[in-house]
Short mmCIF file of C-alpha atoms in Angstrom, two decimals:
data_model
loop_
_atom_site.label_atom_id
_atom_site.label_comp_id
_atom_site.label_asym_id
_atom_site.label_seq_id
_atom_site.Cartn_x
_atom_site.Cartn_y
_atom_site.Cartn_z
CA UNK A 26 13.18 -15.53 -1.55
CA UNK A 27 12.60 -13.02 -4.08
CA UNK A 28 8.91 -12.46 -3.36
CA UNK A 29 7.98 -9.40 -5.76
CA UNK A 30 10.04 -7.95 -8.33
CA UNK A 31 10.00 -5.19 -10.57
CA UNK A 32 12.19 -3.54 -13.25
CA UNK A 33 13.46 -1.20 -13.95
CA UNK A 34 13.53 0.56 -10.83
CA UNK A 35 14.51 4.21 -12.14
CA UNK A 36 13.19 5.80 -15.40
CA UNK A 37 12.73 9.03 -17.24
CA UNK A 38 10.84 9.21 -19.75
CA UNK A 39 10.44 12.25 -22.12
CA UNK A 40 6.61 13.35 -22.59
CA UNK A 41 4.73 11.20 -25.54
CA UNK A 42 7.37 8.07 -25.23
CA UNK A 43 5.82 4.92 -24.15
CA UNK A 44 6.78 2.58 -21.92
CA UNK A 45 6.32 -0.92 -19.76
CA UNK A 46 6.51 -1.83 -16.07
CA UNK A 47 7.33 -5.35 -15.37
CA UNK A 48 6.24 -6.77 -12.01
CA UNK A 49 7.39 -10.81 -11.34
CA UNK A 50 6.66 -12.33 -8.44
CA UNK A 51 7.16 -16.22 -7.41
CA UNK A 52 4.56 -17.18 -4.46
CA UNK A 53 2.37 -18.34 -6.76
CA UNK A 54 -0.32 -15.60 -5.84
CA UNK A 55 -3.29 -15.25 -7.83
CA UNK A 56 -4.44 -11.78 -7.27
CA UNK A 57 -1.60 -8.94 -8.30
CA UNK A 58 -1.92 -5.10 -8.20
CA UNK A 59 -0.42 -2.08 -9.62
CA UNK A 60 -0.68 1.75 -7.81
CA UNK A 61 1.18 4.96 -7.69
CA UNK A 62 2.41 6.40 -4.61
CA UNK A 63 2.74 10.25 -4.76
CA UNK A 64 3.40 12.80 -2.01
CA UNK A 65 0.56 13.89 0.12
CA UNK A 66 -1.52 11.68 -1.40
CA UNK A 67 -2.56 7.48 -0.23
CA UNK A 68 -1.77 4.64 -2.62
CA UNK A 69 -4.29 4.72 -5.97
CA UNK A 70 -4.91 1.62 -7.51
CA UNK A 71 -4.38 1.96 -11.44
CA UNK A 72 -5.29 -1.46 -12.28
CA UNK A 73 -5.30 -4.82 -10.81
CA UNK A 74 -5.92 -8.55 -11.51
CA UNK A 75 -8.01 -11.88 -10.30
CA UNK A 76 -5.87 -14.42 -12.16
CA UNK A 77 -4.05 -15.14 -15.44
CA UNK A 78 -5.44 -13.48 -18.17
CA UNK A 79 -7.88 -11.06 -16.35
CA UNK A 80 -7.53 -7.66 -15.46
CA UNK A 81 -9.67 -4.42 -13.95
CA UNK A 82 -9.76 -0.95 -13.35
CA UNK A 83 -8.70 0.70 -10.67
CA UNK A 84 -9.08 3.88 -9.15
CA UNK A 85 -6.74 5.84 -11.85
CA UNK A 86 -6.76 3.79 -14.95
CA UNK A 87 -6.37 6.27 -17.78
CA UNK A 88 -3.31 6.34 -19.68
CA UNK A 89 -2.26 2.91 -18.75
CA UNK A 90 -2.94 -0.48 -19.74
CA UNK A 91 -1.87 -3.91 -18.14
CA UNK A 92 -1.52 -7.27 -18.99
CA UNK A 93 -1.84 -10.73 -17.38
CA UNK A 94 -0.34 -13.60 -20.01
CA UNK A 95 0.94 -14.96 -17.28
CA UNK A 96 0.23 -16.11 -13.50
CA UNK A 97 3.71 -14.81 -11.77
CA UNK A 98 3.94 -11.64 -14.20
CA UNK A 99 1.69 -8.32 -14.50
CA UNK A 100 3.07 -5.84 -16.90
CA UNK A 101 1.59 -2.10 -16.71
CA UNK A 102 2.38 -0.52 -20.00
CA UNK A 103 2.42 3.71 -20.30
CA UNK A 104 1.00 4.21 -24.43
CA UNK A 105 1.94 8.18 -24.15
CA UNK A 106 3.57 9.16 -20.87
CA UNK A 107 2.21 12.62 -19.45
CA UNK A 108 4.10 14.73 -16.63
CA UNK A 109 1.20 13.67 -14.54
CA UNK A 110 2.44 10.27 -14.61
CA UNK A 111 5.75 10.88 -12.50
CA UNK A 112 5.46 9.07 -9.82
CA UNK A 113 6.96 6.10 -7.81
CA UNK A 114 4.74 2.94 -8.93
CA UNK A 115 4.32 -0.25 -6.88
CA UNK A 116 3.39 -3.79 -7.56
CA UNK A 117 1.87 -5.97 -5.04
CA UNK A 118 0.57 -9.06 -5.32
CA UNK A 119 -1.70 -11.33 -2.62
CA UNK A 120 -3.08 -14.85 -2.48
CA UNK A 121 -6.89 -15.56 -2.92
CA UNK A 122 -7.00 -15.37 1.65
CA UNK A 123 -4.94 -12.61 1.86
CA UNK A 124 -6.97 -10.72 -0.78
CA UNK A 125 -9.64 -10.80 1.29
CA UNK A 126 -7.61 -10.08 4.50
CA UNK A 127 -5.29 -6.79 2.80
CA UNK A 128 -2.00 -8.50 3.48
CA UNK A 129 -0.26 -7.53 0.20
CA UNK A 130 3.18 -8.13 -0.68
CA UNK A 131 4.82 -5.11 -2.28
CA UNK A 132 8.16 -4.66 -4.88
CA UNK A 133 10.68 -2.42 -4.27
CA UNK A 134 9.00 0.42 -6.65
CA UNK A 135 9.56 2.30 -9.64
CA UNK A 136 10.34 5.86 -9.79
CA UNK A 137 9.45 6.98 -12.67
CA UNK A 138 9.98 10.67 -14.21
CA UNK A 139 8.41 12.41 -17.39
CA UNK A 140 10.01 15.76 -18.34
CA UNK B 12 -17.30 8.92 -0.64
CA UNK B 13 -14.36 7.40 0.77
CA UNK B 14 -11.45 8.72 3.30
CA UNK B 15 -9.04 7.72 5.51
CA UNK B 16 -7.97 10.71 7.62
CA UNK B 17 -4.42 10.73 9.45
CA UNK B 18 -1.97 13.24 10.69
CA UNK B 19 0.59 13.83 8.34
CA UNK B 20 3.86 14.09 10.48
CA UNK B 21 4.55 13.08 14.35
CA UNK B 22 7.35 13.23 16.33
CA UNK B 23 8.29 10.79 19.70
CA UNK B 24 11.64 10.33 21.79
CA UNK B 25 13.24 6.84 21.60
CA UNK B 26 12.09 4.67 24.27
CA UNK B 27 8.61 6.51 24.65
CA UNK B 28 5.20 5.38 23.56
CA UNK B 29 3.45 6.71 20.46
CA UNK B 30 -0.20 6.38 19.23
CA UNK B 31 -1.09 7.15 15.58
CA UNK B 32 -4.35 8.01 15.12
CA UNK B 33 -6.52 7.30 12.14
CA UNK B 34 -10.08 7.68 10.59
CA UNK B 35 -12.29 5.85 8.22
CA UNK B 36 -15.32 6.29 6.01
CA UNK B 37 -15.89 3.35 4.00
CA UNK B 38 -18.64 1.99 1.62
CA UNK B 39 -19.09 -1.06 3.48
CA UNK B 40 -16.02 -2.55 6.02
CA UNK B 41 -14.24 -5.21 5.71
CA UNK B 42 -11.75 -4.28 7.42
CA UNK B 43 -8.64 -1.73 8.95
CA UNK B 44 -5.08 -2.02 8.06
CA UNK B 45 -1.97 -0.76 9.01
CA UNK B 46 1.48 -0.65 7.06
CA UNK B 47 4.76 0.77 7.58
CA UNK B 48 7.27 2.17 4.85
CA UNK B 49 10.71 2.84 5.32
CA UNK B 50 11.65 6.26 3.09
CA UNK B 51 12.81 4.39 -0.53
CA UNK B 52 11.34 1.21 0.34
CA UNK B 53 7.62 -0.94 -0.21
CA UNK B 54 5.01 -1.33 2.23
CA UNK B 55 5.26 -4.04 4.75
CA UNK B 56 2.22 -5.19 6.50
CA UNK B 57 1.87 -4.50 9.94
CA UNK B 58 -1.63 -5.48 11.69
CA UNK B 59 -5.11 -6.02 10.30
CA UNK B 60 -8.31 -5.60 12.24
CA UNK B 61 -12.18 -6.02 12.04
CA UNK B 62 -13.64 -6.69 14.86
CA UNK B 63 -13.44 -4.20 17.31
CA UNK B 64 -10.76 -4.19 20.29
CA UNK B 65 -7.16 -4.40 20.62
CA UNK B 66 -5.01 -6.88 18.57
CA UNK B 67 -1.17 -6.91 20.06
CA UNK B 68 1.80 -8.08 18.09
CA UNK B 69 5.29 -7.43 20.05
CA UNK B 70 6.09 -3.80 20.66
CA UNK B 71 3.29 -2.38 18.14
CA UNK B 72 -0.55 -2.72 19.08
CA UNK B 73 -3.51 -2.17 16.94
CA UNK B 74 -7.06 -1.05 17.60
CA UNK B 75 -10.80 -0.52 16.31
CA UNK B 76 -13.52 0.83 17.15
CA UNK B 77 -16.17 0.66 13.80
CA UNK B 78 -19.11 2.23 15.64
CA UNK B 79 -16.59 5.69 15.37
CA UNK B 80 -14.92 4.76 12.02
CA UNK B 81 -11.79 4.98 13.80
CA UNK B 82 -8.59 2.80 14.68
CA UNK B 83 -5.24 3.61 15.89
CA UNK B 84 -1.37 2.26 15.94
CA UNK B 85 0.44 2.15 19.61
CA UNK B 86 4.00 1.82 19.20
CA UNK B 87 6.27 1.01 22.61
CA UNK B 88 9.25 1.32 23.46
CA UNK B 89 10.32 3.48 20.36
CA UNK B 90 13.34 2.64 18.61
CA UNK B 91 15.83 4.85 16.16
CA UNK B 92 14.32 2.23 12.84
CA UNK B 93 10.46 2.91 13.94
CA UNK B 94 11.13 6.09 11.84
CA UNK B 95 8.87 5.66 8.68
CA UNK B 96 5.92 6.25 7.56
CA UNK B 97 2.35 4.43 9.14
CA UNK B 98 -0.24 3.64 6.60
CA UNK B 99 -3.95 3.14 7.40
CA UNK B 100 -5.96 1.48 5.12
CA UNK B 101 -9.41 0.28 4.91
CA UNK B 102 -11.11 -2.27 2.91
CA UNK B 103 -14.58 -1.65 1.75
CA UNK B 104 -17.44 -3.94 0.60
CA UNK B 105 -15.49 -4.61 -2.90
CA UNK B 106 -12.82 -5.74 -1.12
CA UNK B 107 -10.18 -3.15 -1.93
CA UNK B 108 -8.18 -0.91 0.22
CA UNK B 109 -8.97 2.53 0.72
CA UNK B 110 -5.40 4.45 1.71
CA UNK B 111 -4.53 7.17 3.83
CA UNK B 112 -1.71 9.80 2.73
CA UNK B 113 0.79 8.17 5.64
CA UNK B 114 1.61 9.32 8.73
CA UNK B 115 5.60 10.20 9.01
CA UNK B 116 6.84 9.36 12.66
CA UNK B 117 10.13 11.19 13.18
CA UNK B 118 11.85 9.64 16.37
CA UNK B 119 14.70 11.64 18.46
CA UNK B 120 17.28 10.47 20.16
#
């Protein structure tokens, strides 16, 4: 079972290149999340999604934007990258219960540098 | 605003008993959550809880107490690959999930 997925799992960037995060995941979940993890600080939600073709701000939304085409993928998208935006970066997804219950299922992470 | 308030770093012998403690202040509850990460790896869901009392699952136990915002994680008989970090999270009104910075639990041998 390959649950959630996401590629690539290491990247540097230099600062002003642009860049996507692809999360996949096959359980058929409608609700799918992307934060960033960084040290000494709790998970931020940068944007998240309800279903196929819908998606919301999170908690840190600037300097990213996301897209939902389709139901298994979410793709978070970096326009200019910033030094700020190193950071490991997780995917999650949940079905419509467990949305309301906080069982999310995570990927593996990206760790992503910008020099 | 919105916290979640746990110690940053704890350390416990293998075979002993450890309780990680953990504070909320939510707009609205909908619940308390715990996770564990392994250093490198995702979050893997551990316990949920929202109504008060103790909710046992194997070796870990979770509890809640919302009139005093607070919850904890009781892990038994510690072993060597309990070293991670514990995650608290709570879920406000909206539905999303307020996180705590992570407790690290060190265990010695």
């Amino acid at each position: 079972n390959a649950g959630v997925t996401q590629t690539p799992k290491f990247r540097v960037l230099k600062t002003g290149q642009s860049m996507t995060l692809l999360c996949a995941q096959d359980m058929n979940h409608e609700y799918m999340y992307w934060y960033r993890q960084d040290p000494g600080m709790g998970l931020r939600l940068i944007h998240y999604s309800v279903g196929e073709g819908t998606t919301a701000k999170g908690e840190v939304p600037d300097g990213y934007n996301v897209s939902r085409l389709k139901k298994q993928n979410f793709l978070l998208g970096l326009e200019s990258a910033a030094p700020s935006q190193t950071s490991v970066y997780f995917c999650a997804s949940s079905s419509l219960q467990t949305g309301e219950t906080g069982e999310l299922f995570f990927g593996e992470g990206s760790r992503l540098t910008v020099l | 605003g919105q916290n979640i308030d746990q110690p940053t770093e704890m350390t416990a012998t293998e075979g002993a008993i450890v309780q990680i403690n953990c504070t909320y202040q939510t707009s609205g509850f909908n619940g308390l959550f715990w996770y564990q990460q392994h250093a490198g790896e995702a979050p893997t869901f551990l316990s949920y809880n929202v109504l008060d009392g103790l909710e046992e699952k194997g070796r870990f136990s979770s509890f809640l107490s919302r009139s005093k915002g607070y919850s904890y994680l009781l892990l038994k008989e510690l072993q060597m690959k309990d070293s991670a970090s514990y995650l608290c999270a709570g879920m406000d009104s909206n539905y999303q999930l307020i996180w705590g910075a992570g407790t690290k639990l060190i265990i010695k041998p």
